[in-house]
Coordinates of C-alpha atoms in Angstrom, one line a residue:
X186 CA 17.6 -71.8 -37.9
X187 CA 20.2 -70.8 -35.3
X188 CA 20.7 -67.5 -37.2
X189 CA 17.0 -66.8 -37.4
X190 CA 16.6 -67.5 -33.7
X191 CA 19.5 -65.2 -32.8
X192 CA 18.0 -62.4 -35.0
X193 CA 14.6 -62.8 -33.3
X194 CA 16.1 -62.6 -29.9
X195 CA 18.1 -59.5 -30.9
X196 CA 15.0 -57.8 -32.3
X197 CA 13.0 -58.7 -29.1
X198 CA 15.8 -57.3 -26.9
X199 CA 15.7 -54.0 -28.9
X200 CA 11.9 -53.7 -28.4
X201 CA 12.3 -54.6 -24.8
X202 CA 15.0 -51.9 -24.3
X203 CA 12.8 -49.3 -26.0
X204 CA 9.9 -50.1 -23.7
X205 CA 12.0 -49.7 -20.6
X206 CA 14.1 -46.6 -21.4
X207 CA 13.2 -43.5 -19.2
X208 CA 10.9 -41.1 -21.0
X209 CA 9.6 -37.6 -20.2
X210 CA 5.8 -37.4 -19.9
X211 CA 3.9 -34.1 -20.0
X212 CA 0.3 -33.3 -19.6
X213 CA -2.5 -31.4 -18.0
X214 CA -5.0 -32.2 -15.2
X215 CA -8.5 -30.6 -15.0
X216 CA -11.7 -31.2 -13.1
X217 CA -14.9 -32.5 -14.8
X218 CA -15.8 -29.0 -15.9
X219 CA -12.5 -28.5 -17.7
X220 CA -11.0 -26.1 -15.1
X221 CA -7.3 -26.6 -14.4
X222 CA -6.3 -28.2 -11.1
X223 CA -3.2 -26.9 -9.5
X224 CA -1.2 -28.9 -6.9
X225 CA -2.3 -32.3 -8.1
X226 CA 0.2 -34.9 -6.9
X227 CA 1.6 -36.9 -9.9
X228 CA 3.7 -40.0 -9.1
X229 CA 4.9 -43.0 -10.9
X230 CA 3.3 -46.2 -9.5
X231 CA 5.8 -48.3 -7.6
X232 CA 8.6 -45.7 -7.8
X233 CA 9.7 -42.8 -5.6
X234 CA 9.6 -40.0 -8.2
X235 CA 6.8 -37.5 -8.4
X236 CA 5.8 -33.9 -9.1
X237 CA 2.8 -31.6 -8.8
X238 CA 0.8 -29.6 -11.4
X239 CA 1.3 -25.9 -11.7
X240 CA -1.2 -23.1 -11.6
X241 CA -2.3 -24.0 -15.2
X242 CA -2.7 -27.7 -14.3
X243 CA 0.4 -28.7 -16.3
X244 CA 3.0 -31.2 -15.3
X245 CA 6.1 -33.0 -16.5
X246 CA 7.7 -36.1 -15.0
X247 CA 10.5 -38.5 -16.1
X248 CA 9.3 -42.1 -15.7
X249 CA 11.1 -45.4 -16.0
X250 CA 9.5 -46.5 -19.3
X251 CA 6.8 -45.8 -21.8
X252 CA 4.8 -48.7 -20.1
X253 CA 4.7 -47.0 -16.6
X254 CA 1.6 -46.1 -14.7
X255 CA 0.9 -42.7 -13.3
X256 CA -1.1 -41.9 -10.2
X257 CA -3.0 -38.7 -9.9
X258 CA -4.0 -37.7 -6.3
X259 CA -5.8 -34.5 -5.2
X260 CA -7.7 -33.7 -2.0
X261 CA -11.5 -34.0 -2.6
X262 CA -11.1 -36.0 -5.8
X263 CA -10.9 -39.6 -6.7
X264 CA -7.4 -41.0 -7.2
X265 CA -6.9 -41.9 -10.9
X266 CA -4.4 -44.4 -12.4
X267 CA -3.3 -43.8 -16.0
X268 CA -1.3 -46.4 -17.9
X269 CA 0.9 -44.7 -20.4
X270 CA 0.9 -47.4 -23.1
X271 CA 3.7 -45.5 -25.0
X272 CA 1.9 -42.1 -24.6
X273 CA 4.2 -39.2 -23.8
X274 CA 1.4 -36.6 -23.5
X275 CA -1.7 -37.3 -21.3
X276 CA -4.8 -35.3 -20.4
X277 CA -6.5 -36.3 -17.2
X278 CA -9.9 -35.3 -15.8
X279 CA -10.4 -35.9 -12.0
X280 CA -13.8 -36.6 -10.6
X281 CA -14.9 -35.2 -7.2
X282 CA -15.0 -37.9 -4.5
X283 CA -18.5 -38.4 -3.1
X284 CA -16.9 -39.9 0.0
X285 CA -15.0 -36.7 0.5
X286 CA -18.2 -34.7 0.6
X287 CA -18.5 -35.5 4.3
X288 CA -15.7 -34.7 6.7
X289 CA -15.0 -36.1 10.1
X290 CA -14.0 -33.2 12.4
X291 CA -12.1 -34.2 15.6
X292 CA -13.5 -32.2 18.6
X293 CA -11.9 -33.3 21.9
X294 CA -12.6 -37.0 22.3
X295 CA -15.7 -37.1 20.0
X296 CA -16.4 -36.6 16.3
X297 CA -19.0 -34.8 14.3
X298 CA -19.9 -35.2 10.6
X299 CA -20.7 -32.1 8.6
X300 CA -22.2 -31.8 5.1
X301 CA -20.1 -29.6 2.8
X302 CA -21.4 -26.8 0.6
X303 CA -20.6 -27.1 -3.1
X304 CA -22.1 -23.7 -4.0
X305 CA -22.0 -20.2 -2.6
X306 CA -18.6 -20.8 -1.2
X307 CA -16.3 -17.9 -0.3
X308 CA -13.9 -16.6 -2.9
X309 CA -11.5 -15.5 -0.1
X310 CA -10.7 -17.3 3.2
X311 CA -8.3 -15.9 5.8
X312 CA -6.5 -13.8 3.2
X313 CA -6.4 -16.4 0.5
X314 CA -7.9 -15.5 -2.9
X315 CA -9.5 -18.6 -4.3
X316 CA -10.1 -19.7 -7.9
X317 CA -13.7 -20.8 -8.8
X318 CA -12.4 -24.2 -9.9
X319 CA -11.4 -24.9 -6.3
X320 CA -14.8 -24.2 -4.9
X321 CA -16.4 -27.6 -5.6
X322 CA -16.7 -28.9 -2.1
X323 CA -13.1 -28.1 -1.3
X324 CA -11.2 -24.8 -1.4
X325 CA -7.7 -25.7 -2.5
X326 CA -7.7 -28.6 0.0
X327 CA -9.8 -26.7 2.6
X328 CA -13.3 -28.1 3.5
X329 CA -16.1 -25.6 3.1
X330 CA -18.9 -26.2 5.6
X331 CA -22.4 -24.7 5.9
X332 CA -21.6 -22.8 9.1
X333 CA -18.0 -21.8 8.5
X334 CA -14.9 -22.3 6.3
X335 CA -12.6 -24.8 8.1
X336 CA -9.3 -23.1 7.1
X337 CA -7.5 -23.0 10.4
X338 CA -3.9 -22.4 9.1
X339 CA -2.0 -20.2 11.6
X340 CA 0.6 -17.6 10.8
X341 CA 2.1 -15.1 13.2
X342 CA 1.8 -11.5 12.1
X343 CA 5.1 -9.8 11.0
X344 CA 5.9 -6.2 11.8
X345 CA 8.3 -5.3 9.0
X346 CA 11.7 -3.9 10.0
X347 CA 11.8 -0.2 9.6
X348 CA 14.8 2.1 9.0
X349 CA 16.8 2.9 12.2
X350 CA 18.9 6.0 12.6
X351 CA 22.5 5.2 13.3
X352 CA 22.8 8.0 15.8
X353 CA 20.0 6.4 17.8
X354 CA 20.7 2.7 17.2
X355 CA 24.2 2.1 15.9
X356 CA 24.0 -1.7 16.5
X357 CA 21.8 -4.3 14.7
X358 CA 21.7 -7.8 16.3
X359 CA 20.0 -10.9 15.0
X360 CA 20.2 -14.7 14.8
X361 CA 20.8 -16.6 11.6
X362 CA 18.0 -18.4 9.9
X363 CA 18.6 -21.3 7.4
X364 CA 15.0 -22.3 7.0
X365 CA 13.2 -22.3 3.7
X366 CA 9.8 -23.4 4.9
X367 CA 8.1 -20.1 4.1
X368 CA 9.1 -20.2 0.4
X369 CA 7.9 -23.8 -0.2
X370 CA 4.7 -23.1 1.7
X371 CA 4.0 -20.0 -0.3
X372 CA 4.9 -21.8 -3.5
X373 CA 2.1 -24.4 -2.6
X374 CA -0.4 -21.6 -2.3
X375 CA 0.6 -19.9 -5.5
X376 CA 0.5 -23.3 -7.4
X377 CA -3.1 -23.7 -6.0
X378 CA -4.0 -20.4 -7.6
X379 CA -3.9 -18.4 -4.3
X380 CA -2.2 -15.3 -3.3
X381 CA -0.5 -15.9 0.1
X382 CA -1.4 -14.3 3.4
X383 CA 1.2 -11.7 4.3
X384 CA 2.1 -13.5 7.5
X385 CA 3.1 -16.6 5.5
X386 CA 5.9 -14.6 3.7
X387 CA 9.2 -14.4 5.6
X388 CA 11.6 -12.7 3.2
X389 CA 14.7 -14.1 4.8
X390 CA 13.4 -17.7 4.2
X391 CA 12.7 -16.8 0.6
X392 CA 16.3 -15.7 0.2
X393 CA 17.8 -18.6 2.1
X394 CA 15.8 -21.3 0.2
X395 CA 18.4 -21.0 -2.5
X396 CA 22.1 -21.9 -2.3
X397 CA 24.7 -19.3 -3.2
X398 CA 28.2 -19.9 -4.5
X399 CA 30.3 -18.6 -1.7
X400 CA 33.8 -20.0 -1.2
X401 CA 34.4 -22.8 1.3
X402 CA 36.0 -21.8 4.6
X403 CA 39.8 -22.2 4.7
X404 CA 40.7 -21.7 8.3
X405 CA 39.6 -23.3 11.6
X406 CA 36.2 -21.6 11.6
X407 CA 33.3 -23.8 10.3
X408 CA 32.0 -21.1 7.8
X409 CA 33.4 -18.5 5.4
X410 CA 32.2 -14.8 5.6
X411 CA 31.4 -13.0 2.4
X412 CA 30.2 -9.4 1.8
X413 CA 29.2 -7.4 -1.2
X414 CA 27.8 -3.9 -1.7
X415 CA 26.2 -2.0 -4.5
X416 CA 23.2 0.3 -5.4
X417 CA 19.9 -0.9 -4.0
X418 CA 17.9 -2.1 -7.1
X419 CA 14.5 -1.0 -5.8
X420 CA 15.7 2.4 -4.6
X421 CA 18.7 3.9 -6.5
X422 CA 19.2 6.5 -3.7
X423 CA 20.1 3.7 -1.3
X424 CA 22.8 1.2 -1.0
X425 CA 22.4 -2.5 -0.4
X426 CA 24.9 -4.7 1.6
X427 CA 24.8 -8.5 1.3
X428 CA 26.3 -10.7 4.1
X429 CA 26.8 -14.3 3.2
X430 CA 28.0 -17.3 5.3
X431 CA 29.1 -20.6 3.7
X432 CA 29.1 -23.6 6.0
X433 CA 31.8 -26.2 5.6
X434 CA 30.8 -28.9 3.2
X435 CA 31.3 -32.4 4.7
X436 CA 30.8 -35.4 2.4
X437 CA 28.0 -37.7 3.5
X438 CA 30.5 -40.6 3.9
X439 CA 32.5 -38.5 6.4
X440 CA 29.6 -37.4 8.5
X441 CA 29.6 -38.6 12.1
X442 CA 27.2 -41.5 12.9
X443 CA 23.5 -40.5 13.2
X444 CA 21.1 -41.4 16.0
X445 CA 17.7 -40.4 14.5
X446 CA 14.2 -40.7 15.8
X447 CA 11.4 -40.2 13.3
X448 CA 8.5 -38.7 15.3
X449 CA 5.4 -39.1 13.1
X450 CA 2.0 -37.6 13.5
X451 CA -0.5 -40.3 12.6
X452 CA -3.6 -38.5 13.9
X453 CA -6.8 -38.2 11.9
X454 CA -5.8 -34.8 10.5
X455 CA -2.9 -36.5 8.7
X456 CA -5.0 -38.8 6.4
X457 CA -4.9 -36.6 3.3
X458 CA -2.7 -37.6 0.4
X459 CA -0.3 -34.6 1.0
X460 CA 0.1 -35.6 4.6
X461 CA 0.9 -39.1 6.0
X462 CA 1.3 -40.7 2.5
X463 CA 3.7 -38.0 1.6
X464 CA 5.5 -38.3 5.0
X465 CA 6.0 -42.0 4.3
X466 CA 7.4 -41.4 0.8
X467 CA 9.7 -38.6 2.1
X468 CA 11.2 -40.6 4.9
X469 CA 11.9 -43.5 2.6
X470 CA 14.2 -41.1 0.6
X471 CA 16.0 -40.3 3.9
X472 CA 16.3 -44.0 4.8
X473 CA 18.0 -44.6 1.5
X474 CA 20.8 -42.2 2.6
X475 CA 21.5 -44.1 5.9
X476 CA 24.7 -46.1 6.5
X477 CA 25.4 -49.1 8.7
X478 CA 26.7 -46.8 11.5
X479 CA 23.5 -44.7 11.4
X480 CA 20.5 -45.8 13.5
X481 CA 16.8 -44.8 13.3
X482 CA 13.8 -45.4 15.6
X483 CA 10.2 -44.5 14.9
X484 CA 7.8 -43.0 17.4
X485 CA 4.2 -42.2 16.4
X486 CA 1.5 -40.2 18.2
X487 CA -2.2 -39.7 17.8
X488 CA -4.4 -40.0 20.9
X489 CA -1.3 -41.4 22.6
X490 CA 2.3 -42.0 21.8
X491 CA 4.1 -45.3 21.0
X492 CA 7.4 -46.8 19.8
X493 CA 6.8 -48.7 16.6
X494 CA 10.4 -49.4 15.7
X495 CA 13.3 -49.5 18.2
X496 CA 16.6 -48.1 17.2
X497 CA 17.7 -50.0 14.0
X498 CA 20.9 -49.9 11.9
X499 CA 20.6 -48.0 8.6
X500 CA 21.8 -51.2 6.9
X501 CA 18.4 -52.8 7.7
X502 CA 16.5 -50.6 5.2
X503 CA 13.8 -53.2 4.4
X504 CA 12.9 -53.5 8.1
X505 CA 12.8 -49.7 8.5
X506 CA 10.7 -49.2 5.4
X507 CA 8.3 -52.0 6.3
X508 CA 7.6 -50.2 9.6
X509 CA 7.0 -47.0 7.7
X510 CA 4.6 -48.7 5.3
X511 CA 2.4 -50.0 8.2
X512 CA 1.6 -46.5 9.5
X513 CA -2.0 -45.4 9.2
X514 CA -3.8 -42.2 10.3
X515 CA -6.6 -41.9 12.9
X516 CA -7.4 -40.3 16.2
X517 CA -6.7 -37.0 17.9
X518 CA -3.3 -35.4 18.3
X519 CA -1.3 -35.6 21.6
X520 CA 1.9 -33.9 20.3
X521 CA 3.5 -33.3 23.7
X522 CA 3.4 -37.0 24.7
X523 CA 5.1 -37.9 21.3
X524 CA 7.8 -35.3 21.7
X525 CA 8.7 -36.5 25.2
X526 CA 8.9 -40.2 24.1
X527 CA 11.0 -39.3 21.0
X528 CA 13.5 -37.4 23.1
X529 CA 13.7 -40.2 25.6
X530 CA 14.4 -42.7 22.8
X531 CA 17.1 -40.4 21.4
X532 CA 18.7 -39.9 24.7
X533 CA 18.8 -43.7 25.4
X534 CA 20.7 -44.2 22.1
X535 CA 22.8 -41.0 22.4
X536 CA 26.0 -41.1 20.3
X537 CA 28.7 -38.8 21.7
X538 CA 30.2 -36.7 18.9
X539 CA 27.4 -38.0 16.6
X540 CA 24.3 -36.5 15.0
X541 CA 21.5 -36.9 17.6
X542 CA 18.3 -35.7 16.2
X543 CA 14.5 -36.0 16.4
X544 CA 12.7 -35.5 13.1
X545 CA 9.1 -34.4 13.6
X546 CA 6.7 -34.9 10.7
X547 CA 3.3 -33.2 11.3
X548 CA 0.8 -30.5 10.2
X549 CA 1.3 -29.0 13.7
X550 CA -2.3 -29.4 14.7
X551 CA -1.9 -30.5 18.3
X552 CA -5.2 -30.7 20.1
X553 CA -4.9 -33.2 23.0
X554 CA -2.8 -33.0 26.1
X555 CA 0.1 -30.5 26.1
X556 CA -0.7 -28.3 23.1
X557 CA -0.3 -24.6 24.2
X558 CA 2.6 -22.8 22.6
X559 CA 4.2 -21.9 26.0
X560 CA 4.0 -25.5 27.3
X561 CA 5.4 -26.9 24.1
X562 CA 8.2 -24.3 24.0
X563 CA 9.2 -25.0 27.6
X564 CA 9.3 -28.7 26.9
X565 CA 11.5 -28.3 23.8
X566 CA 13.8 -25.8 25.7
X567 CA 14.3 -28.4 28.4
X568 CA 14.9 -31.3 26.0
X569 CA 17.5 -29.5 23.9
X570 CA 19.9 -29.4 26.9
X571 CA 20.4 -33.1 26.3
X572 CA 22.3 -32.3 23.1
X573 CA 19.5 -33.7 20.9
X574 CA 18.7 -31.5 17.9
X575 CA 15.3 -31.1 16.3
X576 CA 14.2 -31.0 12.6
X577 CA 10.6 -30.0 11.9
X578 CA 9.0 -31.1 8.6
X579 CA 5.6 -29.6 7.9
X580 CA 3.0 -31.2 5.7
X581 CA -0.5 -30.5 4.4
X582 CA -2.9 -27.6 4.2
X583 CA -6.1 -26.3 5.6
X584 CA -5.0 -26.8 9.2
X585 CA -1.3 -26.2 8.9
X586 CA 0.2 -24.5 12.0
X587 CA 3.2 -22.6 10.6
X588 CA 3.6 -20.5 13.7
X589 CA 3.8 -23.5 16.0
X590 CA 6.3 -25.3 13.7
X591 CA 8.5 -22.2 13.7
X592 CA 8.5 -22.0 17.5
X593 CA 9.4 -25.6 18.0
X594 CA 12.3 -25.5 15.5
X595 CA 13.6 -22.3 17.0
X596 CA 13.5 -23.5 20.6
X597 CA 14.9 -27.0 19.7
X598 CA 18.2 -26.1 18.2
X599 CA 16.7 -27.1 14.9
X600 CA 15.5 -26.3 11.4
X601 CA 12.1 -26.1 9.7
X602 CA 11.1 -27.2 6.2
X603 CA 7.7 -27.4 4.5
X604 CA 7.3 -30.4 2.2
X605 CA 4.8 -29.7 -0.5
X606 CA 5.8 -32.7 -2.7
X607 CA 8.4 -35.3 -3.6
X608 CA 10.7 -32.7 -5.3
X609 CA 10.9 -30.7 -2.0
X610 CA 11.4 -33.9 0.0
X611 CA 14.3 -34.8 -2.3
X612 CA 15.8 -31.3 -1.9
X613 CA 15.6 -31.3 1.9
X614 CA 16.4 -35.0 2.7
X615 CA 18.7 -36.0 -0.2
X616 CA 20.3 -33.0 -1.9
X617 CA 20.8 -31.1 1.4
X618 CA 21.0 -34.2 3.6
X619 CA 24.2 -32.9 5.5
X620 CA 22.8 -29.4 5.9
X621 CA 19.4 -30.6 7.2
X622 CA 20.7 -33.3 9.5
X623 CA 24.2 -32.3 10.7
X624 CA 24.9 -29.1 12.6
X625 CA 28.4 -27.7 12.3
X626 CA 27.8 -24.5 14.3
X627 CA 25.1 -23.6 16.8
X628 CA 23.8 -20.3 18.4
X629 CA 25.2 -18.3 15.4
X630 CA 24.6 -14.6 15.9
X631 CA 25.5 -11.4 14.0
X632 CA 25.9 -7.9 15.3
X633 CA 26.5 -5.0 12.9
X634 CA 27.9 -1.6 14.0
X635 CA 27.3 1.1 11.4
X636 CA 29.7 4.1 10.9
X637 CA 27.6 7.3 11.4
X638 CA 30.1 9.2 9.2
X639 CA 28.8 7.2 6.2
X640 CA 25.4 5.7 7.1
X641 CA 22.4 7.8 8.1
X642 CA 20.0 4.9 8.6
X643 CA 19.7 1.2 7.9
X644 CA 17.1 -1.6 7.6
X645 CA 17.6 -5.3 7.9
X646 CA 15.5 -7.0 5.2
X647 CA 13.5 -9.8 6.9
X648 CA 14.6 -11.7 10.0
X649 CA 11.8 -10.0 12.0
X650 CA 11.3 -13.0 14.2
X651 CA 15.1 -13.5 14.7
X652 CA 16.0 -10.0 16.1
X653 CA 18.0 -10.0 19.4
X654 CA 18.7 -7.3 21.9
X655 CA 22.2 -5.9 21.6
X656 CA 23.1 -7.4 25.0
X657 CA 22.2 -10.9 23.7
X658 CA 25.2 -11.0 21.4
X659 CA 27.7 -11.5 24.2
X660 CA 25.3 -13.7 26.3
X661 CA 26.2 -17.3 25.7
X662 CA 22.9 -18.4 27.4
X663 CA 20.9 -16.8 24.7
X664 CA 19.7 -19.3 22.0
X665 CA 20.3 -18.5 18.3
X666 CA 20.2 -20.3 15.0
X667 CA 22.1 -23.4 13.7
X668 CA 24.2 -23.8 10.6
X669 CA 24.3 -27.2 8.9
X670 CA 27.0 -28.8 6.7
X671 CA 27.1 -27.0 3.3
X672 CA 24.4 -24.6 4.2
X673 CA 24.5 -20.9 3.1
X674 CA 23.0 -18.0 5.0
X675 CA 22.4 -14.6 3.4
X676 CA 21.2 -11.4 4.9
X677 CA 20.6 -8.0 3.2
X678 CA 20.9 -4.5 4.7
X679 CA 19.3 -1.5 2.9
X680 CA 21.3 1.6 3.8
X681 CA 20.5 5.3 3.5
X682 CA 23.8 7.1 3.0
X683 CA 24.6 10.3 4.8
X684 CA 23.3 13.4 2.8
X685 CA 20.4 11.6 1.2
X686 CA 17.0 13.0 2.0
X687 CA 14.4 10.3 2.8
X688 CA 10.8 10.2 4.1
X689 CA 11.7 6.8 5.7
X690 CA 13.9 8.6 8.4
X691 CA 11.7 9.5 11.3
X692 CA 13.1 12.2 13.6
X693 CA 12.4 13.0 17.3
X694 CA 12.9 16.3 19.1
X695 CA 16.4 17.2 19.9
X696 CA 17.5 15.8 23.3
X697 CA 18.4 18.2 26.0
X698 CA 20.9 16.2 28.1
X699 CA 22.7 14.0 25.5
X700 CA 25.8 14.9 23.6
X701 CA 27.1 13.6 20.3
X702 CA 30.4 11.9 20.9
X703 CA 32.6 11.8 17.8
X704 CA 34.9 8.9 17.4
X705 CA 38.6 9.8 17.7
X706 CA 39.8 6.6 16.1
X707 CA 41.7 7.2 12.9
X708 CA 41.6 5.1 9.7
X709 CA 37.9 4.3 10.0
X710 CA 36.5 6.9 7.5
X711 CA 36.3 4.3 4.7
X712 CA 34.7 1.6 6.8
X713 CA 30.9 1.6 6.3
X714 CA 30.3 -1.1 9.0
X715 CA 31.9 -3.8 11.1
X716 CA 30.2 -7.2 11.3
X717 CA 30.8 -9.4 14.3
X718 CA 29.9 -13.1 14.5
X719 CA 29.5 -15.4 17.4
X720 CA 29.1 -19.2 17.2
X721 CA 29.5 -22.3 19.3
X722 CA 30.7 -25.8 18.4
X723 CA 27.8 -28.3 18.2
X724 CA 28.6 -29.7 21.6
X725 CA 30.1 -26.5 23.0
X726 CA 28.9 -24.0 25.6
X727 CA 31.3 -21.1 25.0
X728 CA 31.1 -19.0 21.9
X729 CA 33.8 -17.9 19.6
X730 CA 34.1 -14.4 18.1
X731 CA 34.9 -13.3 14.5
X732 CA 35.2 -9.6 13.4
X733 CA 34.8 -8.6 9.8
X734 CA 35.0 -4.9 8.8
X735 CA 33.5 -3.7 5.5
X736 CA 34.9 -0.9 3.4
X737 CA 32.6 1.5 1.5
X738 CA 32.6 0.3 -2.1
X739 CA 31.1 1.7 -5.2
X740 CA 30.4 -1.3 -7.5
X741 CA 27.7 -0.8 -10.2
X742 CA 24.8 -3.3 -9.8
X743 CA 25.5 -4.8 -13.2
X744 CA 29.0 -5.7 -12.1
X745 CA 27.9 -7.5 -8.9
X746 CA 28.0 -11.3 -8.5
X747 CA 25.2 -13.6 -9.5
X748 CA 24.8 -14.3 -5.8
X749 CA 24.0 -10.6 -5.2
X750 CA 21.7 -10.1 -8.1
X751 CA 19.6 -13.3 -7.6
X752 CA 19.3 -12.7 -3.8
X753 CA 18.0 -9.2 -4.4
X754 CA 15.5 -10.4 -7.0
X755 CA 14.2 -12.9 -4.5
X756 CA 14.0 -10.2 -1.8
X757 CA 12.0 -8.0 -4.1
X758 CA 9.5 -10.8 -4.8
X759 CA 9.0 -11.3 -1.1
X760 CA 8.4 -7.6 -0.5
X761 CA 5.9 -7.4 -3.4
X762 CA 4.0 -10.4 -2.0
X763 CA 3.9 -8.6 1.4
X764 CA 3.0 -5.3 -0.3
X765 CA 5.9 -3.8 1.7
X766 CA 6.0 0.0 2.1
X767 CA 9.7 -0.3 1.3
X768 CA 9.4 -2.1 -2.1
X769 CA 10.2 1.1 -3.9
X770 CA 10.1 0.7 -7.7
X771 CA 10.1 -3.2 -7.6
X772 CA 7.8 -5.0 -10.0
X773 CA 7.2 -8.6 -10.9
X774 CA 8.5 -7.9 -14.4
X775 CA 11.7 -6.4 -12.9
X776 CA 12.1 -9.4 -10.6
X777 CA 11.8 -11.8 -13.6
X778 CA 14.3 -9.8 -15.6
X779 CA 16.9 -9.6 -12.8
X780 CA 16.5 -13.3 -11.9
X781 CA 16.9 -14.4 -15.5
X782 CA 20.2 -12.5 -15.7
X783 CA 21.5 -14.2 -12.5
X784 CA 20.3 -17.9 -12.9
X785 CA 23.9 -19.1 -13.5
X786 CA 24.5 -22.8 -13.1
X787 CA 21.1 -24.1 -12.0
X788 CA 21.8 -27.8 -11.7
X789 CA 18.6 -28.7 -9.7
X790 CA 16.4 -26.1 -11.5
X791 CA 15.3 -24.3 -8.4
X792 CA 16.1 -20.8 -9.8
X793 CA 14.3 -21.5 -13.1
X794 CA 11.3 -22.7 -11.0
X795 CA 11.5 -19.4 -9.0
X796 CA 11.1 -17.4 -12.3
X797 CA 8.1 -19.5 -13.3
X798 CA 6.6 -19.0 -9.9
X799 CA 6.9 -15.2 -10.3
X800 CA 5.3 -15.5 -13.7
X801 CA 2.4 -17.4 -12.1
X802 CA 1.9 -14.6 -9.6
X803 CA 1.9 -12.1 -12.4
X804 CA -1.0 -14.0 -14.0
X805 CA -2.8 -14.3 -10.7
X806 CA -2.4 -10.6 -10.0
X807 CA -3.9 -9.8 -13.4
X808 CA -6.8 -12.2 -12.9
X809 CA -7.6 -11.1 -9.4
X810 CA -9.4 -8.0 -10.5
X811 CA -11.5 -10.1 -12.9
X812 CA -12.5 -12.8 -10.4
X813 CA -16.1 -13.6 -9.9
X814 CA -17.0 -11.8 -6.7
X815 CA -20.6 -13.2 -6.6
X816 CA -19.5 -16.3 -4.8
X817 CA -20.3 -15.7 -1.1
X818 CA -21.3 -17.7 1.9
X819 CA -25.1 -17.7 2.5

């Protein structure tokens, strides 16, 4: 009997183990007409893992066991729970939510209810091309009303950098930018079946979304400087120079203690599944990273601002997460009051030599109290003098204020990320925790001087909203970008060599009173440019200078590093999305081919995801000419 009993226990244990082993689940989500739904949030109930469906409605997610339950959430549709019951492939149909067919629109201190149109909706809103499947009461998360389409997303226009003649402008000066918000935001649009608005595409943020394998710094400076040059892949007559910075990697256990204040928008506009619920899930990932010496407080704002959790040690994770769980959305948005309170809390708990930071989570839709860009910028500029840094995490769609988020992060000695799902939250708040949360160098500026003997004209690819006057380089009062622990920064210069004829070079009449002064310095004929860097210590006020000359090299494109080839593929993708006049012979097919050849070690899968994203855009571009153009607003 004892043998039989032992055998039964062993068999039961085997079955139990089988039930609770992690499994990969794949599937597809459609609406009740069978049309694919892109951007559906798929999470494992009771767990922190999640993903989103792609442009074809497909998804894959690793879950704890074959007995897990999946939650499917999508704006304008009823949330659906699916018990796996040992299934590893599931097909889900979401039903439109009748409750969502009315929307409460906050206007000042009152509200209005408006019926939404489910037919004759626009196929394009504010530059977004929309798939028919998204027009059932909602347009990719945007409410469609009888009198107007309530897509109020804001993006600043971008005037693309042009070629500059070296004889007229030998210096190019700009601030670094480590943000990747533009890429993840555009990814959201593409995964919803939309081509992005041109103003949403910032090429430098596409490039800097990805990490590059630059060597760690070896001297006293907090970053290494890396340069590479070859033929420009989208214009063989031109050259391309890559400048890369690698921030010093500091292990999380060795980071200084953190004094964090979560500043969370809990206004009515944050009620959607991809806003406050995603904020709460994201911040829990961050709380998991905190140590005993780290402290976090929570400030919320809606019609007014309030402290819901005083500064609490990171060892009290249950207490912090319980405070996060209690947050609910409702009311108008007094962003200015929340920012003031958050900074006051951070200053009261200030840790000298530590990481003092406000983390703002919002859709940026401030509509009560101090809300103008100028007023908010002045407030942030004043508060940054305290030594408290700012991280801006953007959420949601339909009313997302990208331009306001950019301004706040730039003025607040901070960084800006857009969180479109749990995978991005993990990237920003877990995988890149040190880079996002701990600054190793602030006010980092670059100034490049080109050699007119070798360079006829140059163009900085991207960084349009980071350009500085040449005098700003030596002015320590001029704010610039911050570099975090382990962060990489990459910039590309497209160069027209001397002797190459180009329609991009625009001449003016010969000047009467000016003379061309030739350099008498010897030994410079092989230097194509000199790159100068200035930076400050995180708590410093005086900048340090680094000078890095670059020799004219002739390396075939095929012999360049994976860093160079992948960065140039991403740059071409950004230019194609912007329909840049400088895109030359770039094509989506060429981007895919070059990126595939430069994927390298892709531990987190970000580069493979990029290739899939380009393929999705290819599909969208082909379908765009075949879209049903009969869907219009009455």
